[in-house]
Tab-separated table of C-alpha atoms in Angstrom:
chain	number	residue	atom	x	y	z
G	313	MET	CA	0.000	0.000	0.000
G	314	TYR	CA	1.878	2.990	-1.247
G	315	GLU	CA	0.260	6.405	-1.322
G	316	ILE	CA	1.124	8.294	-4.464
G	317	VAL	CA	2.529	11.690	-3.605
G	318	SER	CA	3.482	14.017	-6.436
G	319	SER	CA	7.192	14.654	-6.715
G	320	VAL	CA	6.512	18.366	-6.297
G	321	LYS	CA	4.879	17.777	-2.928
G	322	ARG	CA	7.539	15.241	-1.962
G	323	ASP	CA	10.345	17.718	-2.692
G	324	TYR	CA	8.460	20.410	-0.790
G	325	ILE	CA	8.088	18.240	2.324
G	326	VAL	CA	11.746	17.175	2.200
G	327	ASP	CA	12.886	20.762	1.746
G	328	LEU	CA	10.724	21.966	4.640
G	329	ALA	CA	12.226	19.225	6.809
G	330	ARG	CA	15.714	20.379	5.912
G	331	GLN	CA	14.734	23.756	7.370
G	332	GLY	CA	13.226	22.150	10.459
G	333	LYS	CA	9.690	22.887	9.314
G	334	ARG	CA	6.598	20.891	8.428
G	335	LEU	CA	3.567	21.109	6.114
G	336	ASP	CA	1.096	22.318	8.707
G	337	GLU	CA	3.483	24.724	10.447
G	338	ARG	CA	4.159	22.336	13.323
G	339	VAL	CA	7.652	22.042	14.747
G	340	LEU	CA	9.466	18.744	14.414
G	341	ASP	CA	8.563	17.362	17.831
G	342	GLN	CA	4.976	18.562	17.917
G	343	PHE	CA	1.884	16.371	17.858
G	344	ARG	CA	-1.281	17.496	16.106
G	345	ASP	CA	-4.342	18.338	18.195
G	346	VAL	CA	-5.264	15.203	20.107
G	347	SER	CA	-8.625	14.430	21.646
G	348	VAL	CA	-9.782	11.289	23.414
G	349	GLU	CA	-13.465	10.751	24.072
G	350	VAL	CA	-14.441	7.651	26.027
G	351	GLY	CA	-17.599	5.672	26.600
G	352	THR	CA	-19.466	6.645	23.455
G	353	ILE	CA	-20.265	3.079	22.354
G	354	LYS	CA	-22.694	1.553	24.842
G	355	SER	CA	-22.678	-1.883	23.232
G	356	ALA	CA	-18.995	-2.221	24.112
G	357	ASN	CA	-17.684	-2.799	27.633
G	358	GLY	CA	-15.303	0.085	27.038
G	359	SER	CA	-14.703	2.423	24.127
G	360	ALA	CA	-12.576	5.362	23.051
G	361	HIS	CA	-12.668	7.714	20.088
G	362	VAL	CA	-9.260	9.201	19.366
G	363	LYS	CA	-8.599	12.124	17.042
G	364	MET	CA	-5.026	12.959	16.145
G	365	GLY	CA	-5.267	15.838	13.686
G	366	LYS	CA	-7.562	14.466	10.995
G	367	THR	CA	-6.827	10.826	11.854
G	368	ARG	CA	-9.768	9.199	13.617
G	369	VAL	CA	-9.715	5.814	15.309
G	370	LEU	CA	-12.470	4.159	17.309
G	371	VAL	CA	-11.456	1.408	19.715
G	372	GLY	CA	-13.944	-0.919	21.393
G	373	VAL	CA	-13.287	-3.413	24.173
G	374	LYS	CA	-15.485	-6.455	24.607
G	375	LEU	CA	-15.208	-8.968	27.443
G	376	GLN	CA	-16.350	-12.506	26.801
G	377	HIS	CA	-16.043	-15.962	28.254
G	378	ALA	CA	-13.408	-18.106	26.555
G	379	GLU	CA	-11.332	-21.212	26.964
G	380	PRO	CA	-7.850	-20.482	28.270
G	381	PHE	CA	-4.680	-21.443	26.436
G	382	PRO	CA	-3.495	-24.896	27.604
G	383	ASP	CA	-0.185	-23.600	28.973
G	384	THR	CA	-1.808	-20.792	31.013
G	385	PRO	CA	-5.014	-22.342	32.406
G	386	LYS	CA	-5.739	-19.568	34.906
G	387	SER	CA	-4.950	-16.545	32.740
G	388	GLY	CA	-7.330	-14.372	30.831
G	389	VAL	CA	-6.750	-13.912	27.123
G	390	LEU	CA	-5.961	-10.710	25.214
G	391	ILE	CA	-6.831	-10.421	21.524
G	392	VAL	CA	-6.177	-7.286	19.502
G	393	ASN	CA	-7.532	-6.828	15.997
G	394	ALA	CA	-7.434	-3.869	13.644
G	395	GLU	CA	-9.678	-3.115	10.724
G	396	LEU	CA	-8.619	-0.614	8.056
G	397	ARG	CA	-12.062	0.013	6.657
G	398	PRO	CA	-12.374	1.385	3.096
G	399	LEU	CA	-14.262	4.446	4.307
G	400	ALA	CA	-11.105	5.608	6.038
G	401	SER	CA	-8.901	5.893	2.969
G	402	PRO	CA	-8.983	5.416	-0.799
G	403	SER	CA	-6.123	2.944	-0.390
G	404	PHE	CA	-8.003	0.603	1.956
G	405	GLU	CA	-9.804	-2.285	0.294
G	406	LEU	CA	-12.477	-4.683	1.483
G	407	GLY	CA	-11.299	-8.059	2.600
G	408	PRO	CA	-9.454	-9.767	5.431
G	409	PRO	CA	-6.712	-7.795	7.176
G	410	ARG	CA	-3.569	-7.466	5.086
G	411	GLU	CA	-0.059	-6.722	6.295
G	412	ASN	CA	-0.678	-3.129	7.411
G	413	ALA	CA	-3.700	-4.024	9.516
G	414	ILE	CA	-1.915	-7.060	10.920
G	415	GLU	CA	1.178	-5.074	11.834
G	416	LEU	CA	-0.955	-2.352	13.429
G	417	ALA	CA	-2.844	-4.861	15.568
G	418	ARG	CA	0.274	-6.749	16.616
G	419	VAL	CA	2.211	-3.609	17.573
G	420	VAL	CA	-0.690	-2.277	19.663
G	421	ASP	CA	-1.018	-5.753	21.205
G	422	ARG	CA	2.640	-5.757	22.218
G	423	GLY	CA	2.369	-2.358	23.834
G	424	ILE	CA	-0.559	-3.498	25.980
G	425	ARG	CA	0.585	-7.064	26.631
G	426	GLU	CA	4.286	-6.579	27.331
G	427	SER	CA	3.692	-3.684	29.702
G	428	GLU	CA	1.246	-5.904	31.594
G	429	ALA	CA	-1.250	-3.053	31.438
G	430	ILE	CA	-3.919	-5.633	32.175
G	431	ASP	CA	-3.180	-8.233	34.831
G	432	LEU	CA	-4.401	-11.245	32.882
G	433	GLU	CA	-3.766	-13.496	35.892
G	434	LYS	CA	-6.760	-11.893	37.599
G	435	LEU	CA	-9.104	-12.815	34.755
G	436	GLY	CA	-9.432	-16.553	35.356
G	437	ILE	CA	-12.843	-17.978	36.252
G	438	LYS	CA	-12.557	-21.761	36.286
G	439	PRO	CA	-8.959	-22.910	35.720
G	440	GLY	CA	-8.494	-24.845	32.513
G	441	GLU	CA	-12.085	-24.273	31.398
G	442	ASP	CA	-13.288	-20.699	31.562
G	443	VAL	CA	-11.509	-17.358	31.605
G	444	TRP	CA	-12.262	-13.797	30.528
G	445	ALA	CA	-11.166	-12.846	27.037
G	446	VAL	CA	-10.441	-9.168	26.449
G	447	PHE	CA	-11.063	-8.259	22.810
G	448	ILE	CA	-9.602	-4.924	21.736
G	449	ASP	CA	-10.924	-3.998	18.305
G	450	ILE	CA	-9.411	-1.059	16.472
G	451	HIS	CA	-11.673	0.482	13.846
G	452	VAL	CA	-9.884	3.079	11.758
G	453	LEU	CA	-12.362	5.688	10.531
G	454	ASP	CA	-10.152	8.281	8.886
G	455	HIS	CA	-6.512	7.775	7.899
G	456	ASP	CA	-4.324	10.858	7.949
G	457	GLY	CA	-1.227	9.114	9.217
G	458	ASN	CA	0.112	7.744	12.488
G	459	LEU	CA	-2.443	5.035	13.043
G	460	ILE	CA	-0.223	3.183	15.528
G	461	ASP	CA	-0.045	6.014	18.048
G	462	ALA	CA	-3.734	6.843	17.737
G	463	SER	CA	-4.740	3.188	18.047
G	464	THR	CA	-2.552	2.479	21.070
G	465	LEU	CA	-3.849	5.582	22.828
G	466	GLY	CA	-7.391	4.508	21.975
G	467	ALA	CA	-6.753	0.989	23.248
G	468	ILE	CA	-5.512	2.049	26.658
G	469	ALA	CA	-8.224	4.724	26.938
G	470	ALA	CA	-10.873	2.150	26.109
G	471	LEU	CA	-9.452	-0.278	28.672
G	472	LEU	CA	-9.546	2.431	31.325
G	473	ASN	CA	-13.166	3.015	30.349
G	474	VAL	CA	-14.250	-0.616	30.763
G	475	LYS	CA	-17.306	-1.232	32.949
G	476	PRO	CA	-17.298	-4.910	33.924
G	477	PRO	CA	-20.078	-7.083	32.544
G	478	GLU	CA	-23.282	-7.739	34.466
G	479	ASP	CA	-22.262	-11.321	35.091
G	480	GLU	CA	-22.140	-13.220	38.347
G	481	THR	CA	-18.785	-14.738	37.359
G	482	TRP	CA	-17.187	-11.264	37.505
G	483	THR	CA	-15.555	-11.204	40.916
G	484	LEU	CA	-13.192	-8.226	40.647
G	485	GLN	CA	-13.729	-4.649	41.708
G	486	GLY	CA	-13.846	-2.786	38.410
G	487	PHE	CA	-11.461	-3.713	35.583
G	488	PRO	CA	-7.766	-4.087	36.497
G	489	VAL	CA	-5.596	-1.708	34.443
G	490	GLN	CA	-2.235	-1.325	36.147
G	491	LYS	CA	-0.083	0.496	33.556
G	492	ARG	CA	-0.617	3.152	30.896
G	493	PRO	CA	1.642	2.298	27.943
G	494	VAL	CA	1.754	4.957	25.233
G	495	ALA	CA	3.202	4.428	21.764
G	496	VAL	CA	5.009	7.251	19.997
G	497	THR	CA	6.139	6.898	16.400
G	498	VAL	CA	9.268	8.824	15.480
G	499	PHE	CA	9.932	9.139	11.767
G	500	ARG	CA	12.930	10.275	9.762
G	501	ILE	CA	13.258	12.460	6.701
G	502	ASN	CA	16.977	12.603	5.855
G	503	ASP	CA	18.639	13.480	9.154
G	504	LYS	CA	15.616	15.037	10.836
G	505	LEU	CA	13.549	13.116	13.394
G	506	MET	CA	9.882	14.065	13.836
G	507	VAL	CA	6.742	12.765	15.478
G	508	ASP	CA	3.131	12.249	14.508
G	509	GLN	CA	3.322	12.026	10.759
G	510	CYS	CA	0.344	13.116	8.675
G	511	LEU	CA	-0.452	10.994	5.627
G	512	ASP	CA	1.696	12.973	3.194
G	513	GLU	CA	4.654	12.813	5.566
G	514	GLU	CA	4.063	9.074	5.961
G	515	SER	CA	4.357	8.589	2.194
G	516	VAL	CA	7.571	10.589	2.007
G	517	MET	CA	9.419	9.488	5.145
G	518	ASP	CA	12.525	7.337	5.006
G	519	ALA	CA	11.603	5.168	7.997
G	520	ARG	CA	9.629	5.146	11.232
G	521	LEU	CA	10.342	3.763	14.681
G	522	THR	CA	7.494	3.236	17.131
G	523	ILE	CA	8.505	3.107	20.803
G	524	ALA	CA	5.953	2.303	23.487
G	525	THR	CA	6.849	3.333	27.042
G	526	THR	CA	5.184	3.092	30.420
G	527	GLU	CA	4.973	5.738	33.107
G	528	ASP	CA	8.526	5.143	34.388
G	529	GLY	CA	10.006	5.520	30.911
G	530	SER	CA	10.815	1.865	30.412
G	531	ILE	CA	10.267	0.505	26.922
G	532	CYS	CA	7.742	-2.273	26.431
G	533	ALA	CA	7.579	-2.438	22.645
G	534	MET	CA	9.415	-1.203	19.564
G	535	GLN	CA	8.789	-1.579	15.861
G	536	LYS	CA	10.766	-0.171	12.973
G	537	GLY	CA	8.875	0.285	9.721
G	538	GLY	CA	9.456	1.820	6.310
G	539	THR	CA	11.947	1.298	3.531
G	540	GLY	CA	14.904	3.094	5.161
G	541	GLY	CA	16.907	2.554	8.333
G	542	PHE	CA	18.173	4.258	11.480
G	543	SER	CA	21.615	4.869	12.881
G	544	ARG	CA	22.433	3.899	16.440
G	545	GLU	CA	22.394	7.532	17.554
G	546	GLN	CA	19.021	8.133	15.938
G	547	ILE	CA	17.531	5.249	17.894
G	548	GLU	CA	18.715	6.729	21.163
G	549	GLN	CA	17.422	10.163	20.152
G	550	ALA	CA	14.120	8.598	19.159
G	551	TYR	CA	13.799	7.054	22.603
G	552	GLN	CA	14.235	10.438	24.306
G	553	LEU	CA	11.631	11.974	22.033
G	554	ALA	CA	9.205	9.081	22.448
G	555	ARG	CA	9.493	9.095	26.204
G	556	ALA	CA	8.822	12.836	26.466
G	557	LYS	CA	5.889	12.736	24.052
G	558	ALA	CA	4.377	9.706	25.773
G	559	THR	CA	4.228	11.697	28.993
G	560	GLU	CA	2.335	14.441	27.157
G	561	LEU	CA	-0.083	12.034	25.483
G	562	ARG	CA	-0.723	10.218	28.738
G	563	LYS	CA	-2.411	13.380	30.046
G	564	HIS	CA	-5.328	12.604	27.734
G	565	LEU	CA	-6.034	9.423	29.705
G	566	ARG	CA	-8.251	9.238	32.724
I	450	MET	CA	6.266	-25.971	30.222
I	451	GLU	CA	7.908	-25.723	33.578
I	452	LYS	CA	9.939	-22.587	33.964
I	453	PRO	CA	13.492	-23.312	35.164
I	454	GLU	CA	14.338	-21.341	38.227
I	455	LYS	CA	17.382	-19.635	36.861
I	456	LEU	CA	18.308	-19.237	33.216
I	457	ILE	CA	21.841	-18.103	33.962
I	458	VAL	CA	23.954	-19.895	36.557
I	459	ASP	CA	27.542	-18.842	37.311
I	460	GLY	CA	27.637	-16.664	34.198
I	461	LYS	CA	26.611	-19.563	31.964
I	462	ARG	CA	23.344	-19.981	30.155
I	463	LEU	CA	21.381	-23.222	30.093
I	464	ASP	CA	23.222	-24.385	26.973
I	465	GLY	CA	26.620	-23.454	28.418
I	466	ARG	CA	27.068	-20.212	26.456
I	467	LYS	CA	28.243	-16.900	27.851
I	468	PRO	CA	25.775	-14.014	27.581
I	469	ASP	CA	27.604	-12.583	24.555
I	470	GLU	CA	28.088	-15.850	22.678
I	471	LEU	CA	26.250	-16.787	19.492
I	472	ARG	CA	24.978	-20.288	18.876
I	473	PRO	CA	26.903	-22.385	16.336
I	474	LEU	CA	26.182	-20.968	12.880
I	475	LYS	CA	26.477	-22.827	9.591
I	476	ILE	CA	25.873	-21.195	6.204
I	477	GLU	CA	25.746	-23.078	2.898
I	478	VAL	CA	25.421	-21.216	-0.394
I	479	GLY	CA	23.633	-22.342	-3.545
I	480	VAL	CA	21.853	-25.416	-2.193
I	481	LEU	CA	18.778	-25.352	-4.470
I	482	LYS	CA	18.976	-25.982	-8.226
I	483	GLN	CA	15.805	-24.274	-9.492
I	484	ALA	CA	16.139	-21.011	-7.616
I	485	ASP	CA	18.332	-18.196	-8.958
I	486	GLY	CA	20.020	-17.997	-5.575
I	487	SER	CA	19.719	-19.899	-2.325
I	488	ALA	CA	21.230	-20.441	1.093
I	489	TYR	CA	20.782	-22.819	4.002
I	490	VAL	CA	21.452	-21.617	7.527
I	491	GLU	CA	21.671	-23.496	10.811
I	492	LEU	CA	21.701	-21.284	13.879
I	493	GLY	CA	21.744	-23.522	16.933
I	494	ALA	CA	18.786	-25.816	16.380
I	495	ASN	CA	17.194	-23.498	13.811
I	496	LYS	CA	17.211	-24.761	10.231
I	497	VAL	CA	16.237	-22.178	7.642
I	498	LEU	CA	16.268	-22.241	3.853
I	499	ALA	CA	16.118	-19.097	1.718
I	500	ALA	CA	15.587	-18.936	-2.039
I	501	VAL	CA	15.579	-16.009	-4.429
I	502	TYR	CA	13.851	-15.855	-7.777
I	503	GLY	CA	14.420	-12.779	-9.867
I	504	PRO	CA	14.480	-10.195	-10.995
I	505	ARG	CA	11.674	-11.684	-13.042
I	506	GLU	CA	8.444	-10.525	-14.616
I	507	MET	CA	5.878	-9.399	-12.104
I	508	HIS	CA	2.528	-11.160	-12.122
I	509	PRO	CA	-0.185	-9.971	-11.550
I	510	ARG	CA	0.505	-7.085	-13.895
I	511	HIS	CA	-1.458	-4.558	-11.871
I	512	ASN	CA	1.033	-4.911	-9.021
I	513	GLN	CA	3.911	-3.864	-11.257
I	514	GLN	CA	5.688	-0.635	-10.523
I	515	PRO	CA	6.635	1.302	-13.660
I	516	ASP	CA	9.904	2.656	-12.297
I	517	ALA	CA	11.244	-0.011	-9.975
I	518	ALA	CA	11.244	-3.687	-9.066
I	519	VAL	CA	8.958	-4.898	-6.307
I	520	LEU	CA	10.675	-6.759	-3.477
I	521	ARG	CA	8.458	-9.557	-2.236
I	522	CYS	CA	9.419	-11.510	0.885
I	523	ARG	CA	7.575	-14.514	2.229
I	524	TYR	CA	8.489	-16.066	5.570
I	525	ASN	CA	6.835	-19.419	6.208
I	526	MET	CA	7.154	-22.120	8.852
I	527	ALA	CA	6.879	-25.778	7.925
I	528	PRO	CA	4.165	-27.564	9.955
I	529	PHE	CA	6.726	-29.858	11.591
I	530	SER	CA	9.129	-27.052	12.482
I	531	VAL	CA	7.611	-26.387	15.892
I	532	ASP	CA	6.476	-28.460	18.888
I	533	ASP	CA	2.750	-27.933	18.383
I	534	ARG	CA	2.200	-28.590	14.678
I	535	LYS	CA	1.676	-25.361	12.817
I	536	ARG	CA	-1.149	-25.452	10.304
I	537	PRO	CA	0.138	-24.710	6.801
I	538	GLY	CA	-0.553	-21.296	5.355
I	539	PRO	CA	0.246	-17.744	6.322
I	540	ASP	CA	-0.768	-16.615	9.767
I	541	ARG	CA	-0.629	-13.134	11.266
I	542	ARG	CA	2.851	-13.625	12.685
I	543	SER	CA	4.259	-14.857	9.357
I	544	THR	CA	2.659	-11.918	7.574
I	545	GLU	CA	4.235	-9.446	9.970
I	546	ILE	CA	7.629	-11.139	9.737
I	547	SER	CA	7.427	-11.104	5.934
I	548	LYS	CA	6.782	-7.361	6.064
I	549	VAL	CA	9.621	-6.486	8.426
I	550	THR	CA	11.975	-8.778	6.500
I	551	ARG	CA	11.182	-6.976	3.261
I	552	GLU	CA	11.733	-3.637	5.006
I	553	ALA	CA	15.054	-4.922	6.334
I	554	PHE	CA	16.332	-5.398	2.779
I	555	GLU	CA	14.774	-2.463	0.952
I	556	PRO	CA	17.488	-0.006	2.016
I	557	VAL	CA	20.252	-2.077	0.350
I	558	MET	CA	18.512	-2.923	-2.899
I	559	PHE	CA	18.804	-1.145	-6.233
I	560	LEU	CA	15.161	-1.642	-7.156
I	561	GLU	CA	15.190	1.178	-9.727
I	562	LEU	CA	17.411	-0.998	-11.924
I	563	TYR	CA	14.596	-3.427	-12.729
I	564	PRO	CA	11.317	-1.653	-13.532
I	565	ARG	CA	8.124	-3.721	-13.682
I	566	SER	CA	9.901	-6.746	-12.210
I	567	VAL	CA	9.711	-8.617	-8.944
I	568	ILE	CA	12.484	-10.007	-6.770
I	569	ASP	CA	10.993	-12.878	-4.773
I	570	VAL	CA	12.612	-13.956	-1.521
I	571	PHE	CA	11.229	-17.103	0.067
I	572	ILE	CA	12.234	-18.065	3.591
I	573	GLU	CA	11.232	-21.509	4.839
I	574	VAL	CA	11.750	-22.467	8.454
I	575	LEU	CA	12.332	-26.204	8.664
I	576	GLU	CA	13.127	-26.378	12.364
I	577	ALA	CA	12.555	-23.561	14.862
I	578	ASP	CA	14.283	-22.680	18.124
I	579	SER	CA	13.715	-18.927	18.391
I	580	GLY	CA	15.623	-16.527	16.190
I	581	THR	CA	14.065	-17.793	12.980
I	582	ARG	CA	13.445	-14.349	11.556
I	583	THR	CA	17.063	-13.348	12.098
I	584	ALA	CA	18.316	-16.651	10.691
I	585	GLY	CA	15.968	-16.092	7.754
I	586	ILE	CA	17.381	-12.641	7.085
I	587	ASN	CA	20.949	-13.967	7.254
I	588	ALA	CA	20.036	-16.709	4.789
I	589	ALA	CA	18.119	-14.368	2.488
I	590	ALA	CA	21.051	-11.947	2.280
I	591	VAL	CA	23.348	-14.733	1.136
I	592	ALA	CA	20.717	-16.075	-1.260
I	593	LEU	CA	20.314	-12.636	-2.847
I	594	ALA	CA	24.065	-12.420	-3.335
I	595	ASP	CA	24.091	-15.962	-4.735
I	596	ALA	CA	21.393	-14.891	-7.215
I	597	GLY	CA	23.574	-12.028	-8.360
I	598	VAL	CA	21.092	-9.369	-7.251
I	599	PRO	CA	23.095	-6.165	-6.833
I	600	MET	CA	23.059	-4.785	-3.299
I	601	LYS	CA	24.830	-2.011	-1.407
I	602	ASP	CA	25.827	-4.530	1.262
I	603	LEU	CA	24.610	-7.694	2.926
I	604	VAL	CA	22.187	-7.524	5.812
I	605	SER	CA	23.107	-9.304	9.051
I	606	ALA	CA	20.671	-10.008	11.862
I	607	VAL	CA	20.661	-11.279	15.399
I	608	ALA	CA	18.302	-11.198	18.354
I	609	VAL	CA	19.292	-9.815	21.736
I	610	GLY	CA	17.280	-9.904	24.924
I	611	LYS	CA	17.154	-10.018	28.671
I	612	VAL	CA	17.032	-13.123	30.846
I	613	ASP	CA	17.491	-13.039	34.606
I	614	ASP	CA	18.284	-9.294	34.308
I	615	THR	CA	21.283	-10.045	32.075
I	616	ILE	CA	21.484	-8.793	28.501
I	617	VAL	CA	22.136	-11.782	26.249
I	618	ILE	CA	22.554	-12.420	22.556
I	619	ASP	CA	20.871	-15.028	20.327
I	620	LEU	CA	18.138	-16.383	22.566
I	621	THR	CA	16.983	-19.976	22.478
I	622	LYS	CA	13.277	-20.798	22.583
I	623	GLU	CA	13.433	-21.385	26.322
I	624	GLU	CA	15.211	-18.080	26.944
I	625	ASP	CA	12.679	-16.280	24.756
I	626	GLN	CA	9.693	-17.806	26.569
I	627	CYS	CA	11.036	-17.561	30.112
I	628	GLY	CA	13.060	-14.376	29.744
I	629	THR	CA	11.826	-10.813	29.932
I	630	THR	CA	12.764	-9.227	26.640
I	631	ASP	CA	13.365	-10.177	23.012
I	632	MET	CA	14.766	-7.716	20.457
I	633	PRO	CA	15.606	-8.831	16.916
I	634	VAL	CA	17.939	-6.427	15.077
I	635	ALA	CA	19.121	-6.349	11.455
I	636	LEU	CA	22.094	-4.256	10.422
I	637	VAL	CA	23.678	-3.076	7.176
I	638	PRO	CA	27.225	-3.476	8.473
I	639	ARG	CA	29.109	-1.067	6.233
I	640	LYS	CA	26.757	1.790	6.952
I	641	LYS	CA	25.971	0.745	10.528
I	642	LEU	CA	22.350	1.247	9.557
I	643	ILE	CA	19.634	-0.592	11.467
I	644	THR	CA	16.994	-1.828	9.064
I	645	LEU	CA	15.007	-4.146	11.325
I	646	LEU	CA	14.255	-3.415	14.953
I	647	GLN	CA	11.496	-4.970	16.979
I	648	MET	CA	11.216	-5.394	20.689
I	649	ASP	CA	8.822	-6.848	23.190
I	650	GLY	CA	9.341	-6.996	26.946
I	651	ASN	CA	10.949	-4.452	29.207
I	652	PHE	CA	14.070	-2.317	28.794
I	653	ALA	CA	15.301	0.637	30.757
I	654	GLU	CA	17.240	3.163	28.675
I	655	GLU	CA	20.604	1.809	29.825
I	656	GLU	CA	19.573	-1.759	28.992
I	657	LEU	CA	18.569	-0.693	25.502
I	658	LYS	CA	22.041	0.775	24.970
I	659	GLN	CA	23.772	-2.380	26.191
I	660	ALA	CA	21.508	-4.521	24.037
I	661	LEU	CA	22.239	-2.449	20.926
I	662	ASP	CA	26.003	-2.701	21.633
I	663	LEU	CA	25.703	-6.469	21.870
I	664	ALA	CA	23.569	-6.640	18.731
I	665	PHE	CA	26.119	-4.653	16.729
I	666	ARG	CA	28.955	-6.965	17.807
I	667	GLY	CA	26.881	-10.045	16.992
I	668	CYS	CA	25.894	-8.728	13.563
I	669	GLU	CA	29.531	-8.001	12.725
I	670	GLN	CA	30.423	-11.612	13.574
I	671	ILE	CA	27.590	-12.945	11.439
I	672	TYR	CA	28.543	-10.626	8.576
I	673	ALA	CA	32.032	-12.108	8.562
I	674	MET	CA	30.584	-15.612	8.343
I	675	GLN	CA	28.181	-14.683	5.547
I	676	ARG	CA	31.036	-13.244	3.510
I	677	GLN	CA	33.199	-16.254	4.241
I	678	ALA	CA	30.494	-18.613	3.013
I	679	LEU	CA	30.122	-16.636	-0.215
I	680	ARG	CA	33.897	-16.519	-0.697
I	681	GLU	CA	34.142	-20.277	-0.302
I	682	LYS	CA	31.537	-20.838	-2.980
I	683	TYR	CA	32.756	-18.294	-5.455
I	684	ALA	CA	36.507	-18.103	-4.943
I	685	VAL	CA	38.581	-19.179	-7.903
I	686	LYS	CA	40.338	-22.305	-6.728
I	687	GLU	CA	44.059	-22.655	-7.342
I	688	GLU	CA	44.673	-25.925	-9.178
C-alpha cells in the first residue's frame, strides 16, 4: 500500500524538513491536536474515540467468556484486531486484514501485553475451562497518518473506560488496568527526526520507529517500519523523544 | 512448560554459552537448483532455507511498478518445524515477519534498476528454536548475493534480549519464553544502519544501549561468516 505523492509535494516536504519545518506549520517534535473521548459506544464494555489531527480511530473493548490457552489455564486472554475500513482511505480495500492491519494490531497488542497493562492473571474464572477474554478492536475511521499512536492511545483509553459485565462470574472490583503504555512513532526524513506524521509525511518518510513506554520511561515495545533505516544515535534520540511525548499524550487518559 | 528457576547460573546460560556468545552458525550457499540464488542456515537448532527468484516478470501485472522492481518476501514455517504442529498457510505472525523482512532489505537494494519486475525472496523455516526471523534474514542476504542481485551490502541479523536481568545475545526458545525481553535487530554493516528493529518486553534506557552494543557486535560476527560462506563458494580455486 503505497500512497502516491506528487514529486513536487515530496520535494516540498523534504525541503521543509531540511529547514526544520513541516507542512502544517508544526515544529518537528509537535503532535497534532489530540482528543480522546471515552464511553461513546454503549454496546462495548469500554470504548474510546481518538482524534489525532484528521486521523480518527475508534477502539472498542469487549469482554467474553473463553477457553484459556493450555499452557496458562488460569490466565485471561488478550486479543487485539485492527480493521482498516475502506471508508477511512482510498487505499483501503475490502477483505481480510492485510499486512498493514496485521502489523498495526500486533504492535498495539505488544504495547498493551508486554507492559502488563492488564493483569491477565486476575481474569481466570474456572482454571483450565473458563476465563475472561479481552477483545480490543481497532476500527480506523479516517486515515491521515500515524495510526499506531492513535490506536494504542485509543486501546488504553478504552481499557480504562471498561465497565465490567453484568455477570455473576465477575468477581473483581472494576477492571484491572495497572499500567498506561503509550506508543510514539518517530519518523525520519533525511537526518531530521519528527513525530506524529500526517499521511503525506508518511508517504515521504525514510523510515519510522514506534517506541511504546510506560509511566517510568521503560520501553515495552518497539517496531521499525518503512523502507529506510536508522543509525544507532538516531535510535537513542528517538527514545528520548518518544518518552517525552508519551508523557504528554498520557495526560489525555483518565 | 515448567519454567526453570534460573536461566543463567555462574555466568553460563542453560546451553553453556556466555551471555555474549552466538549459537553455532552454519551457512551453505547455492543449495537449491531451481532457484536463482539460495542459502541454508543453521543457527543452533534453527534450520532455515532461503531462495531467491528474480528479478523476473511481475505477475499480476497490476502490481507492477513502472519505475522499480517490487521486493516480495515470504516467511513461512513448515508444519513440523515447531512443537505444536503449525497449520500450513500464512498466519498473522508470518505476515508481519514477511513485512519487516522486506523492510530490512529495501534499504540495500537497487530496485530502480529493474522496472516492472519482482524479486521474490522465500524463507522456509524447517526447524525452529527462536531466532528464525534473524536466521531467515541472514540466509536471504546470502541467497540474494548468490542470485547475483546487486546490493549495497549484505544484511546481518541477530536477536538480543534479557534473561534473569542479564542482557544476552541469540536467545533460544526457552530463553525467549522464560526471559523478559526479546529484540531482533538487522544491520547493514558497512553503513551501521539498522533496518530491522522490533522489541517486546521491558528495557530501561541503559539496557537498551547495552543490548544495541551487543547486537552490533553479533551482527559483525555474522557478517564475517556470511562473507566467508560466499567466498568459499565463489573463490577461484588454485589448481
